[in-house]
Amino acid sequence: MENLNASKAPLRRLRLGIIGGGEGSVIGRTHRAAALIDGRYDIVAGAFDIDPERGQRFARSLFVPEDRIYPDHRALIDGEAARNDGVDLVAVLTPNTTHYEIARDLVNAGQNVLCEKPLTTATKEAIELVRLSEERDLIFAVNYGYSGYPMVRHAKAMVAAGELGKIRVVQTEFAFGNPTTMTEDTTGHWRTKSTGAGPSAVVGMTGTHAIHLASFIIGSELAELSSDFTTFVPGRELEDNANINLRFEDGARGSLWASYVAAGANHGLRIRIHGEKAGLEWNQENPNDLAVMYPGGDKRILTRGNSQLHPAAKRATRIVTGQPEGFLEAVANIYTDVADVIDSRIQGFAPDPLALAYPNIRDGARGVRFVDAAVESAQRNGAWTSAGLDFPAS
Amino acid sequence: MENLNASKAPLRRLRLGIIGGGEGSVIGRTHRAAALIDGRYDIVAGAFDIDPERGQRFARSLFVPEDRIYPDHRALIDGEAARNDGVDLVAVLTPNTTHYEIARDLVNAGQNVLCEKPLTTATKEAIELVRLSEERDLIFAVNYGYSGYPMVRHAKAMVAAGELGKIRVVQTEFAFGNPTTMTEDTTGHWRTKSTGAGPSAVVGMTGTHAIHLASFIIGSELAELSSDFTTFVPGRELEDNANINLRFEDGARGSLWASYVAAGANHGLRIRIHGEKAGLEWNQENPNDLAVMYPGGDKRILTRGNSQLHPAAKRATRIVTGQPEGFLEAVANIYTDVADVIDSRIQGFAPDPLALAYPNIRDGARGVRFVDAAVESAQRNGAWTSAGLDFPAS
Amino acid sequence: MENLNASKAPLRRLRLGIIGGGEGSVIGRTHRAAALIDGRYDIVAGAFDIDPERGQRFARSLFVPEDRIYPDHRALIDGEAARNDGVDLVAVLTPNTTHYEIARDLVNAGQNVLCEKPLTTATKEAIELVRLSEERDLIFAVNYGYSGYPMVRHAKAMVAAGELGKIRVVQTEFAFGNPTTMTEDTTGHWRTKSTGAGPSAVVGMTGTHAIHLASFIIGSELAELSSDFTTFVPGRELEDNANINLRFEDGARGSLWASYVAAGANHGLRIRIHGEKAGLEWNQENPNDLAVMYPGGDKRILTRGNSQLHPAAKRATRIVTGQPEGFLEAVANIYTDVADVIDSRIQGFAPDPLALAYPNIRDGARGVRFVDAAVESAQRNGAWTSAGLDFPAS
Amino acid sequence: MENLNASKAPLRRLRLGIIGGGEGSVIGRTHRAAALIDGRYDIVAGAFDIDPERGQRFARSLFVPEDRIYPDHRALIDGEAARNDGVDLVAVLTPNTTHYEIARDLVNAGQNVLCEKPLTTATKEAIELVRLSEERDLIFAVNYGYSGYPMVRHAKAMVAAGELGKIRVVQTEFAFGNPTTMTEDTTGHWRTKSTGAGPSAVVGMTGTHAIHLASFIIGSELAELSSDFTTFVPGRELEDNANINLRFEDGARGSLWASYVAAGANHGLRIRIHGEKAGLEWNQENPNDLAVMYPGGDKRILTRGNSQLHPAAKRATRIVTGQPEGFLEAVANIYTDVADVIDSRIQGFAPDPLALAYPNIRDGARGVRFVDAAVESAQRNGAWTSAGLDFPAS
């Protein structure tokens, strides 16, 4: 029961190092909770801040051993390489524009990585990381954390089992609305500037999650898109609202709405998928439920923990139905997937195929490509633009 | 209380004639209920069916006097014109492609009209009807019935009062999913063929409602659009799914999803509007509630009948909060608006300005233009296409 | 389609007389809408107000013929009895304490009656009305209007078909909260005083609806109850909150919460029923949906108009799924049931058994007995008290 | 940010020992996740199973050091007492009937305790534990874990701040329905027998949570109750359904429904509270939202993470609004409260008053008394029975 998700009991807790995510970081807190909740990892090393002193202070508050508190990612790589008990996995939680360099160095040092999204801020860099990582056969996860929710896993399993029939329409959105003016803009301006966020603001921050979610569930990649970008809040450099029409490789159509100006919306990640035989709807703000609708009017609400769910959902579930799990548990499921795969390598057995559901580096690269394509289409006044990506032979 | 919506008590019930909407017609039943529920109309004349005998049988089942049962709309026009107690209003409930001719004849005879949407199946015809009707200063309503809901009226009043601030985003959809295959297609093939439906299927049937609703609430017309049409069900001639990006005249952006293939969705008319200060959401399947959201997380559910609502909503309300009203009452509000205006002319006073909220012939013409623009954009692979309309000087 | 609910087409519209429900009366407006919406009745006679002049003015606003505007119920009885085209049905919408006398006079004159609830304010009087009415074989309906909702009809049909298994638990409530203090008490003090309301305030006004609903659906009467009454708002004479534990004749248990002090609740009529095999939940504020829950976690939302519903629900449905119907339509279904039965007598055929679903005079008497029992139990500090009723042999 | 809930940074992670909660235990998994997620505890010692060998195997799977794996709670007490780095807190997760003895031994050894509910299965034993624990000034928490939810904390703060006015009505329920027959009864028969569950089954398992929740929020204890118990499933010894009317010390009234036979309900913990000024509703299955209703119809949905919430809610929040937290985080908040108080003692400062929100031993004793009173009232056919408790002077 404890090692619910492993094919074989782990020999030990895994050793986790963290780059970034220091004092005041929401994403840092999220990753630590996700790594710790199942007792699969110890946080043993870190370079938590661009300011080494502040990072050291923060590391001490986490009780990281003094000799494994590092000033930067290079020092961490070197220090851990020199130990017998070096880290098994490094989480990269730094600002977007630094992902590429840090991830490249980690990969070149043969390190397994769990990187925040976006993988990089340019497609070319992303492709290079795919090549480097796959050449070394490393584990490289990208934290599209919403795909860790049990009911998302169930939705994917339903589609894969043909329960919806051929998929026709995918409607998705990730639109929130705090703050809605520049003065209220307490989430930090860097997310709305090209120097901080790269070529896109809201599409790169929220839209890419929605697209990953869509492809994850329907099992088909985005083929092309037509986007309309707007900047509503005066003083912002990049788009804060985007309406994007979608065409998937398997013929499904749909749309994405990504927004920072959906005034009053708390979070706003939602997806609806309709196939020939049935439709489904999932809303991240009530993630324990999944609605499945059938022609004729039969609408069913499935709930995490229900006995009739697919194994992929059950595997990602800790507690009984009706006692909700949340976002931290979703991200924890990504960490647990990765732990299972790392552990299977340590012990030399084949990993549980269900553990391979974690978003990997190819998913990360596709996400970068999607953002680039959306920017390009918007610049061309909505001309349909390919979002496809040719990977190196693996 | 009884004549809640009139500035002055009516002198008599109004006399309603009906063209179409005979045996088995859902829309016929809807209009009769809407006309009768408030005791403002008697149904005194009709040409209910293209088959005069069947129409006569049906008219008798409604207890229409024998001498006012007509074989077709021309006979009705002539017969009623010859009477002192001729009809005050004629409802046109026939198939789309016949609207133009019937409406034109009625208008030329000086008759007030309440026509089902779409007004016509071509923009040019719609413009002509606008001209003819306005020259004669007739009352001509087009049944965008969803705009009759009290909470839609309240939403419009909120926007007009500046409670949402400048509008930025409009997301709307009207997507249902029964049936989802050709074999199951029990709603009749004519809706999916150009001979029956005109140039568009689902956009003309459902999409145009959603666009009227959007413009009605935000008080701004659609400027241009970019559409993507798909036909999923084999054997259908016209589109059964459309994703359309929207740009409104006041700068708002948004999207529309119109679909016949949203498998399992019952009805699927929903709208969300976000301004600088707040957002709102309304779902036709639960029409007595309106959600209003404010940055910072305050989400309020307003309910039909609540004391704090705008007069435009209260005026459209019959019973106390918590005892729901539905679609028939929404359409009844259109009928009552029209009755108030007709009655004000009979008695010679200025109508209640709130009664003028009913969708008029210009709204009808704009709806036709929207459908034409959506078809054109889809044919041009999503190129942005003007949806604007120049009306004759009135 | 039009005369959806009749086994045979009606020969004519029925003639309806109304006692009470005049100017400003919410219940009056409700009944008129319910009677008119389906075109089955004309309102041809009335004594609408205790003040004959005001009643006359109001009757004229409804366009009732001058010679059928009466000063009181006795005049109406006499006047209509003298006509060949006398009324087929009389609706009694006066204050509670007058129901008995008016209903008795109507019954003694051989008139069919549709009386607002409560039937009377004392069990003994109710029993007498049952006897008188049944001796004359009259149609006598009592307006427990919530039982007219299609999804309530479906719920009843599900239980009758054994789809829930033996019923175990019935949880119901009718609790609203406007106003919550005496000063705010704009609904009128008479409802909170024994001179106006009889022996009970909120239990007689709302609780009796909930109990009828429960018995209607489960097909078993209330056997005994244990009640706790409280008066929270200073200055009120009668209870404004009641918690009542329930035992039904078939062994089901449950509870009722009736309240005027549920601050902020709009209406608050809700019922949940759990049997051996499944449970169901219905909330009057969203009446088009019915939730059905199965062990293991399958929860289904059924919607009015869905193809899989029982005939009893379909019969009570006017428009397609997803276009909601509301409370007026529910009461209209009671009127239509009654019309079908009256019409079957006029034409001499057996009525559609489904039309007999309307709440009859025995249901009305049971409701009066329930209120008396609840008062008695509260006076005895919650001692279990029989709510059963022995009817005269019929 | 990390040590969000402490007035001062902790000097070290606390050392947690666990009794019970071994292989296959749902409650064991819950506690471990709750203790680990915030990085405030290490699980360093345990006696996880009544079978020492199985317990040892399980302890190894958690990587507990060999020398701190104990065969039973007495060995743990002795072993940890002999160490300089002995445990700071012991969690008791064994079957109900063993709580008293284990807790007594721990308290007598001067150990801080976090015990699963019910504290004991008899009021007298509970009172003794209160006395022993308070004499030694120990920290003794009882896991009424639902009170750890941020929106429950906010509800309590609203009431304390007078935002609802004087409380009038409390309606609560904890009713689920899997399984609903004996054959399906996979949750184990011991919960339905007196030898395992003590004098009550469902009231002791779920009802006591609902009553704690009610008192926690309204700040008033239960004074007396009137209960109706039923055993629906053949073969069960104890009640599986209870309807209980409630009277609180401050004059509030209400009811509790506790059930194992609410067929199809997933979990079913819900509470509604109405005061003079407003009402609120919270449903554990969607715990991130709290509905607040005001007379006149303003209904507001507050969400965890919103800026306007009380500090007590913010303190219990890890991630941003719209990314849900769940039950494990609620229990983690209990663990963090306790950690803050233990840490304040270690470091010698006064604890954050908000940390004292955790359910303490008096709450535990009151819960035991409630169950005894409910059983007694049911045996007396619903006679009102005192649920009050006289504590020793502290």
XYZ file of N, CA, C and O in Angstrom, chain A residues 29 33-34 37 318-319 323-330 332, chain D residues 5 30 33-34 37-38 145 147-150 153 287-288 304 316-319 323-336:
192
model
N 7.689 25.804 -2.966
C 6.883 25.140 -1.939
C 6.093 23.969 -2.521
O 5.975 22.899 -1.909
N 6.560 20.025 -1.289
C 5.421 19.245 -0.781
C 5.209 17.992 -1.625
O 4.991 16.897 -1.100
N 5.287 18.177 -2.946
C 5.060 17.051 -3.854
C 6.115 15.966 -3.677
O 5.817 14.768 -3.755
N 5.518 14.322 0.238
C 4.269 13.790 0.778
C 4.208 12.274 0.805
O 3.627 11.685 1.717
N -4.457 8.412 -3.346
C -3.970 8.072 -2.011
C -5.081 7.736 -1.024
O -4.936 6.855 -0.202
N -6.160 8.528 -1.080
C -7.190 8.365 -0.062
C -8.537 8.061 -0.694
O -8.702 8.152 -1.903
N -12.958 12.140 0.047
C -11.955 12.957 0.735
C -11.047 13.481 -0.361
O -10.198 12.763 -0.876
N -11.208 14.741 -0.721
C -10.565 15.241 -1.938
C -9.031 15.263 -1.856
O -8.465 15.450 -0.790
N -8.425 15.071 -2.991
C -7.005 15.387 -3.152
C -6.903 16.622 -4.037
O -7.842 16.999 -4.719
N -5.740 17.280 -4.008
C -5.600 18.540 -4.714
C -4.380 18.619 -5.614
O -3.851 17.589 -6.070
N -3.949 19.839 -5.879
C -2.880 20.068 -6.840
C -1.543 19.518 -6.354
O -0.763 18.996 -7.153
N -1.260 19.648 -5.060
C 0.019 19.136 -4.564
C 0.122 17.635 -4.797
O 1.183 17.127 -5.171
N -0.973 16.938 -4.617
C -0.988 15.504 -4.870
C -0.816 15.207 -6.360
O -0.212 14.190 -6.731
N -1.346 16.077 -7.214
C -1.170 15.879 -8.661
C 0.310 15.964 -9.016
O 0.848 15.111 -9.738
N 2.706 15.586 -6.929
C 3.339 14.445 -6.255
C 3.267 13.195 -7.114
O 4.175 12.357 -7.087
N 3.771 28.807 9.387
C 2.849 28.827 10.505
C 3.531 29.053 11.841
O 2.894 28.978 12.875
N -2.749 8.407 5.544
C -3.184 9.788 5.713
C -2.268 10.534 6.683
O -1.805 11.647 6.400
N 1.332 11.137 5.235
C 1.338 12.235 4.262
C 1.199 13.583 4.960
O 1.907 14.543 4.661
N 0.285 13.643 5.926
C 0.035 14.895 6.636
C 1.265 15.341 7.416
O 1.576 16.537 7.499
N 4.283 16.315 4.517
C 4.120 17.229 3.387
C 4.779 18.588 3.613
O 5.304 19.190 2.677
N 4.786 19.059 4.848
C 5.360 20.380 5.086
C 6.809 20.339 5.578
O 7.379 21.383 5.920
N -9.995 15.871 11.834
C -9.165 16.454 10.785
C -9.885 17.446 9.892
O -9.253 18.309 9.289
N -11.571 19.862 10.662
C -11.427 21.234 11.172
C -10.113 21.874 10.722
O -9.887 23.049 10.995
N -9.281 21.118 10.027
C -8.041 21.692 9.513
C -8.201 22.385 8.171
O -7.290 23.058 7.702
N -9.358 22.226 7.543
C -9.559 22.857 6.224
C -9.569 24.382 6.357
O -10.241 24.932 7.249
N -8.891 25.068 5.455
C -8.833 26.540 5.531
C -10.204 27.205 5.532
O -10.425 28.154 6.280
N -11.757 26.952 8.838
C -11.125 27.950 9.718
C -11.709 29.343 9.440
O -11.939 30.133 10.351
N -13.959 21.246 -0.875
C -13.633 21.949 0.377
C -12.993 23.313 0.191
O -12.872 24.057 1.157
N -12.599 23.634 -1.026
C -11.934 24.915 -1.254
C -12.924 26.080 -1.358
O -12.498 27.225 -1.406
N -10.641 29.254 -1.075
C -9.340 29.186 -0.418
C -8.296 29.967 -1.235
O -8.224 29.794 -2.434
N -3.529 28.500 6.971
C -3.723 27.075 6.689
C -3.649 26.776 5.198
O -4.048 25.699 4.757
N -3.111 27.704 4.430
C -3.108 27.611 2.972
C -1.681 27.509 2.444
O -0.815 28.270 2.858
N -1.457 26.572 1.526
C -0.124 26.402 0.965
C 0.032 27.019 -0.422
O 1.061 27.568 -0.760
N -0.978 26.814 -1.252
C -0.846 27.219 -2.653
C -1.941 28.198 -3.037
O -2.894 28.403 -2.301
N -5.865 26.439 -7.289
C -5.175 25.146 -7.281
C -5.602 24.479 -5.993
O -5.134 24.844 -4.906
N -6.512 23.532 -6.072
C -7.154 23.032 -4.855
C -6.203 22.318 -3.909
O -5.226 21.704 -4.335
N -6.504 22.435 -2.624
C -5.912 21.559 -1.625
C -6.995 20.593 -1.152
O -8.184 20.836 -1.357
N -6.581 19.498 -0.502
C -7.544 18.475 -0.141
C -7.441 18.034 1.301
O -6.958 18.783 2.161
N -7.910 16.806 1.552
C -8.026 16.310 2.910
C -6.656 16.100 3.560
O -6.494 16.361 4.755
N -5.695 15.624 2.787
C -4.372 15.414 3.391
C -3.812 16.724 3.916
O -3.205 16.783 4.977
N -4.015 17.805 3.187
C -3.551 19.112 3.634
C -4.311 19.569 4.872
O -3.756 20.274 5.729
N -5.590 19.202 4.960
C -6.361 19.574 6.154
C -5.759 18.906 7.390
O -5.545 19.546 8.424
N -5.490 17.615 7.266
C -4.877 16.915 8.400
C -3.471 17.454 8.638
O -3.030 17.594 9.793
N -2.770 17.788 7.551
C -1.437 18.379 7.707
C -1.507 19.670 8.511
O -0.567 20.008 9.248
N -2.599 20.393 8.382
C -2.725 21.630 9.161
C -2.834 21.340 10.657
O -2.332 22.115 11.476
N -3.471 20.234 10.996
C -3.485 19.813 12.408
C -2.064 19.507 12.858
O -1.609 19.963 13.912
N -1.350 18.746 12.032
C 0.045 18.408 12.367
C 0.909 19.663 12.496
O 1.777 19.754 13.358
N 0.681 20.620 11.647
C 1.500 21.841 11.682
C 1.142 22.695 12.883
O 2.025 23.278 13.519
